[in-house]
Coordinates of C-alpha atoms in Angstrom, one line a residue:
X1453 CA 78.6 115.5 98.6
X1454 CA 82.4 115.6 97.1
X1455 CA 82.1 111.6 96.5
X1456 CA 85.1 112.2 93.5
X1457 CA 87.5 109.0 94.4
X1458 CA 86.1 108.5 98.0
X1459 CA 88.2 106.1 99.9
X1460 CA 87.1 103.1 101.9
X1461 CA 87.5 104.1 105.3
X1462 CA 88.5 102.3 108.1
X1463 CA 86.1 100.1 110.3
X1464 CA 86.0 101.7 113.4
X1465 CA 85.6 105.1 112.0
X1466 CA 82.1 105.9 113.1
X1467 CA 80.7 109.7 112.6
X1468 CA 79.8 111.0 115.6
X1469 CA 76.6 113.3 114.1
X1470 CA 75.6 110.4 111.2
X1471 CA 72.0 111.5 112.3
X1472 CA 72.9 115.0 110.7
X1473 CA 72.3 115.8 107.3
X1474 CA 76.4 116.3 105.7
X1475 CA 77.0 119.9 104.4
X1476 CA 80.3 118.2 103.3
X1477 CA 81.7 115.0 103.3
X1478 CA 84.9 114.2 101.5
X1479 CA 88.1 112.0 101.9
X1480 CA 91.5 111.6 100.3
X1481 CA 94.9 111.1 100.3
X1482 CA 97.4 114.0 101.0
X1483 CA 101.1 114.4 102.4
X1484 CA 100.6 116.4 105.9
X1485 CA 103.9 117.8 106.0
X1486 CA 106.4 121.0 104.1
X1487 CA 106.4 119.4 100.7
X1488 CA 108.5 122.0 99.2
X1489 CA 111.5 120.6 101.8
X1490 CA 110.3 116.9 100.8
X1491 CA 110.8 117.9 97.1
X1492 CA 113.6 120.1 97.3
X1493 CA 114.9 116.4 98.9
X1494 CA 113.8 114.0 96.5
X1495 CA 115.7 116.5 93.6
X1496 CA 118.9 116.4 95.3
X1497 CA 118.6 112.3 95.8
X1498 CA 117.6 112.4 92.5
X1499 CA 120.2 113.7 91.4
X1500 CA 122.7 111.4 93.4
X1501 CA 121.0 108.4 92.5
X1502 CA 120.9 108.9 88.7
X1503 CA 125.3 109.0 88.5
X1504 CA 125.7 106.3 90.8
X1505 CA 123.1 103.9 88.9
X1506 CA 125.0 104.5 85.7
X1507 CA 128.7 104.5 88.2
X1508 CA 127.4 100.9 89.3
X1509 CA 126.0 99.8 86.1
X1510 CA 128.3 100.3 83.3
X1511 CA 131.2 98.4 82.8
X1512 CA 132.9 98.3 79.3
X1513 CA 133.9 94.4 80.0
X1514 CA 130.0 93.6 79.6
X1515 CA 127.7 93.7 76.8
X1516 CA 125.9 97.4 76.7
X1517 CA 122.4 95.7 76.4
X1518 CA 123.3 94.3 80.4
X1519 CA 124.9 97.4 80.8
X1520 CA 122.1 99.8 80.0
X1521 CA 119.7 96.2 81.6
X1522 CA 121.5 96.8 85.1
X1523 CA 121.7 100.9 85.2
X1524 CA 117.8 101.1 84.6
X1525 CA 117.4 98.0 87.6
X1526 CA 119.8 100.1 89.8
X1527 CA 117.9 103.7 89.0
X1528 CA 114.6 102.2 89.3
X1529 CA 115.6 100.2 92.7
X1530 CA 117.2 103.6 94.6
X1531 CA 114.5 105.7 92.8
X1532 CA 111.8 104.1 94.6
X1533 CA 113.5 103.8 97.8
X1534 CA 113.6 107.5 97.3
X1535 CA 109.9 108.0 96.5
X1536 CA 109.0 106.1 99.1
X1537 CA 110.9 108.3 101.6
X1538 CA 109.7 111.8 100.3
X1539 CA 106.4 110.8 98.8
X1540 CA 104.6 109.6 101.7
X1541 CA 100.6 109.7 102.2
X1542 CA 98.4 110.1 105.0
X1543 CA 94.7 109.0 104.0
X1544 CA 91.6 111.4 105.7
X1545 CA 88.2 112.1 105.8
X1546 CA 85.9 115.0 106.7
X1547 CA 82.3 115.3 107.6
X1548 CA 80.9 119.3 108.1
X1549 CA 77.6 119.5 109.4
X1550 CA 75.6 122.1 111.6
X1551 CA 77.0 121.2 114.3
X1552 CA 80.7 121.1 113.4
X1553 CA 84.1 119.6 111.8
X1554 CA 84.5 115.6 112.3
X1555 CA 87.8 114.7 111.0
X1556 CA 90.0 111.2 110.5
X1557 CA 92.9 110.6 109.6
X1558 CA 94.6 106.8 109.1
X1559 CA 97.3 105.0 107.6
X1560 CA 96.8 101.5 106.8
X1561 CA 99.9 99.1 106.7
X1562 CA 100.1 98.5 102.5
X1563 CA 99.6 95.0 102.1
X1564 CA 101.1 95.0 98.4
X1565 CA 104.5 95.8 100.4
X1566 CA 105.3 92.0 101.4
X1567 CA 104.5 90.8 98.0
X1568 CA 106.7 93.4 96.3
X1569 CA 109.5 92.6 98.6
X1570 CA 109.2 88.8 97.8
X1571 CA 109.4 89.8 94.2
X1572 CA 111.8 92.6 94.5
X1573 CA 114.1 89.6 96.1
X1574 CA 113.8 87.1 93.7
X1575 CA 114.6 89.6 91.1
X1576 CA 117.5 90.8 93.0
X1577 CA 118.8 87.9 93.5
X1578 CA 118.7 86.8 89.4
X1579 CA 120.6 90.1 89.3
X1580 CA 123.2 89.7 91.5
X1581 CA 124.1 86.0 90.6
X1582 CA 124.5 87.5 86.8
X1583 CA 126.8 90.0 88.1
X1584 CA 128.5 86.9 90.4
X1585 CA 129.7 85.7 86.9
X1586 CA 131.1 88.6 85.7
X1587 CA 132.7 89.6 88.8
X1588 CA 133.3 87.2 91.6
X1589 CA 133.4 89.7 94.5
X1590 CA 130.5 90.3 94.0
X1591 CA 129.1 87.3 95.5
X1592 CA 128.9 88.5 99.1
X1593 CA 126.3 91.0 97.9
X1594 CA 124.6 88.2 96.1
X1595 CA 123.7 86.5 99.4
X1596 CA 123.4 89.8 101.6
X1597 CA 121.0 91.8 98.9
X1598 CA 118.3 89.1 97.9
X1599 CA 118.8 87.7 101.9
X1600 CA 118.4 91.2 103.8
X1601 CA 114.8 91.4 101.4
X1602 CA 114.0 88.0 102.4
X1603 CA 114.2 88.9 106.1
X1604 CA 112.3 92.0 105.9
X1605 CA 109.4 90.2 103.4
X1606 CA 109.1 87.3 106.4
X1607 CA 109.0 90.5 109.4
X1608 CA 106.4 92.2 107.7
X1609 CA 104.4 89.4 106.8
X1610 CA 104.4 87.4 110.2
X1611 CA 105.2 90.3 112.5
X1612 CA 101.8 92.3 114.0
X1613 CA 103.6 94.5 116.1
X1614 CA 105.7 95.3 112.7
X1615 CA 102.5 96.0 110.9
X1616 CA 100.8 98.3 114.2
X1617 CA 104.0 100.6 113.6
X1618 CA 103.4 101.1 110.8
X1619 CA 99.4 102.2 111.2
X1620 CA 97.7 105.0 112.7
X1621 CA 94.0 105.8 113.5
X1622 CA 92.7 109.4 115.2
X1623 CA 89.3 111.0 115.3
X1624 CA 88.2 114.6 116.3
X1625 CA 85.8 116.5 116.8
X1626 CA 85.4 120.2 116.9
X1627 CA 82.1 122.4 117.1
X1628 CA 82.4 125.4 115.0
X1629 CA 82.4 127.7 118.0
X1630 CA 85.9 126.8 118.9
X1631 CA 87.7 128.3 116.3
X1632 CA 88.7 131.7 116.4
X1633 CA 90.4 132.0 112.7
X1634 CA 90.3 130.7 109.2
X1635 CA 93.5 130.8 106.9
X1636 CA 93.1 129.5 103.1
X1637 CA 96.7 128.5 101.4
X1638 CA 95.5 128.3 97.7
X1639 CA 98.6 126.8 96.5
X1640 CA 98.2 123.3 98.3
X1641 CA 94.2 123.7 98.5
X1642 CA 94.6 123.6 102.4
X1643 CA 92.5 125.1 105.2
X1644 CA 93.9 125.8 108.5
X1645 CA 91.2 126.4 111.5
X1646 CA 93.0 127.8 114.5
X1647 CA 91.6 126.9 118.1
X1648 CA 93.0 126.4 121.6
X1649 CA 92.8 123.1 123.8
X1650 CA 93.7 122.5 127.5
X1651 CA 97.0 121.1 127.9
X1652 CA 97.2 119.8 131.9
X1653 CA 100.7 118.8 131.9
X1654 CA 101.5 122.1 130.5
X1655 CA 104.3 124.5 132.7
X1656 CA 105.1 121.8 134.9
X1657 CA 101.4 120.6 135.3
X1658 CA 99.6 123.8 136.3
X1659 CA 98.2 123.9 132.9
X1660 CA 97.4 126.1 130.0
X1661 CA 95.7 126.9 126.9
X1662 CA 97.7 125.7 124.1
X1663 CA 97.3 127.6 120.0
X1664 CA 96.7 124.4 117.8
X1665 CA 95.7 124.6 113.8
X1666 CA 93.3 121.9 112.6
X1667 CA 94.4 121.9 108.9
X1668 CA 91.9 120.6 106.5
X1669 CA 93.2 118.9 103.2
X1670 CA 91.0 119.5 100.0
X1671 CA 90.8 118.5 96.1
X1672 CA 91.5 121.6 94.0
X1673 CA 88.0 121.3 92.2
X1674 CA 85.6 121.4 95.5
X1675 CA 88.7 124.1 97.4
X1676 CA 86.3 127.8 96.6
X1677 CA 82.7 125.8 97.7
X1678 CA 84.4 124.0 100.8
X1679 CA 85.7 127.8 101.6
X1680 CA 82.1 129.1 101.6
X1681 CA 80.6 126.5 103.2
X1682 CA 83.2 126.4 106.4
X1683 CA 82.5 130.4 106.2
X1684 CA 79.2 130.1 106.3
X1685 CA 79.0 128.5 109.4
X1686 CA 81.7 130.2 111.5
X1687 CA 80.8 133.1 113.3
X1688 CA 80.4 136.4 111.2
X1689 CA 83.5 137.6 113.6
X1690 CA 86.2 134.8 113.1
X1691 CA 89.2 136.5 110.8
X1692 CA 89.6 135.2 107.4
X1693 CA 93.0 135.3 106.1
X1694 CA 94.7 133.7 102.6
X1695 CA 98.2 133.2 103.4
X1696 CA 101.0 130.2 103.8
X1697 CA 100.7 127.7 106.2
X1698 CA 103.5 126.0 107.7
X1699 CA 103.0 122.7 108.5
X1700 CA 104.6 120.5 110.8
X1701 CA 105.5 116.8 109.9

């Protein structure tokens, strides 16, 4: 059920109830953090960025064509550091059944990264020894720029503790007993599910019950029949509420 662009999922994922039929089962990509800050962000880099590629780029003692050639480079370079900074996914994947929520959610270290960088320093490096020609000083970042890359491409692609930073794996389960409230924010298709778990270190290790929110991330064309299905099997007196939820990166 929900099989629109279903992701390959990750090896040791294994469903706790597979023996139960799915009510749901769906999995995507999604950024689980405030995106109006992240965006808000990326407009005011944007906005940086754009100047100072055309600052750096244009010089009236060049030819426009490597003028304008350089500018775009510079934009598209910072522009994607940019992206890559505020854009961020989180891949995960949801099984309801009668019994409850099973939830996953992964990131897997992109293995197109090290061959982009390899690129990204050759191409740099043509770059810089142009600009070399046009203007000498610039030949110390002509060996640091295409260099630094080079270092980072041979890190990532030799390195496994570099690649185990960058990945992430947890699992969950929750019956639907647990939670005591549903909250639907409509504007980002999200579900939030609060419930309480034990926290033994809590108040210097006597303990406590700590309010959590298990937020589930949905494609806008399955959001309303997700919403009556979750419903459905939740206890006729858990509170239903459409509101925003504030969520934590």
């Amino acid at each position: 059920m929900f099989k629109q662009n279903p992701l390959t999922l990750p090896p040791q994922l294994q469903w706790q109830y597979q023996d139960e039929p799915a009510l749901a089962e769906w999995s995507l990509k999604a950024r689980p953090y405030n995106t109006d800050i992240a965006n808000g962000i990326f407009v005011a880099l944007f906005l940086v960025v754009t100047p100072f590629a055309a600052w750096l780029g244009f010089d009236t003692a060049n030819t426009l064509l490597w003028q304008v050639v350089l500018t775009v480079f510079l934009w598209a370079l910072f522009l994607s550091v940019v992206i890559s900074m505020t854009h961020q996914k989180t891949k995960f994947a949801y099984r309801l059944t009668a019994s409850g929520l099973e939830f996953c959610e992964w990131k897997a270290f992109p293995e197109w990264l090290p061959t982009l960088l390899k690129w990204l320093a050759v191409i740099t490096g043509v770059v810089m020894l142009m600009l070399v020609m046009v203007h000498p000083a610039a030949l110390i970042g002509a060996i640091a720029g295409p260099g630094l890359i080079g270092l980072m491409y041979l890190r990532m692609g030799t390195s496994s503790q570099f690649r185990k930073m960058h990945e992430q794996f947890h699992q969950g389960f929750h019956c639907w007993n647990d939670f005591k409230k549903m909250t639907v924010f409509r504007r980002r298709s999200i579900i939030g599910l609060d419930f309480e778990w034990y926290n033994p270190e809590a108040d210097g290790g006597k303990g406590r019950m700590i309010p959590w929110e298990e937020i589930l991330y949905c494609r806008r064309s399955h959001y309303n029949e997700l919403i009556k299905i979750i419903r459905a099997q939740l206890p006729d007196s858990t509170p239903y509420e459409e509101a925003y939820i504030q969520i934590y990166a």
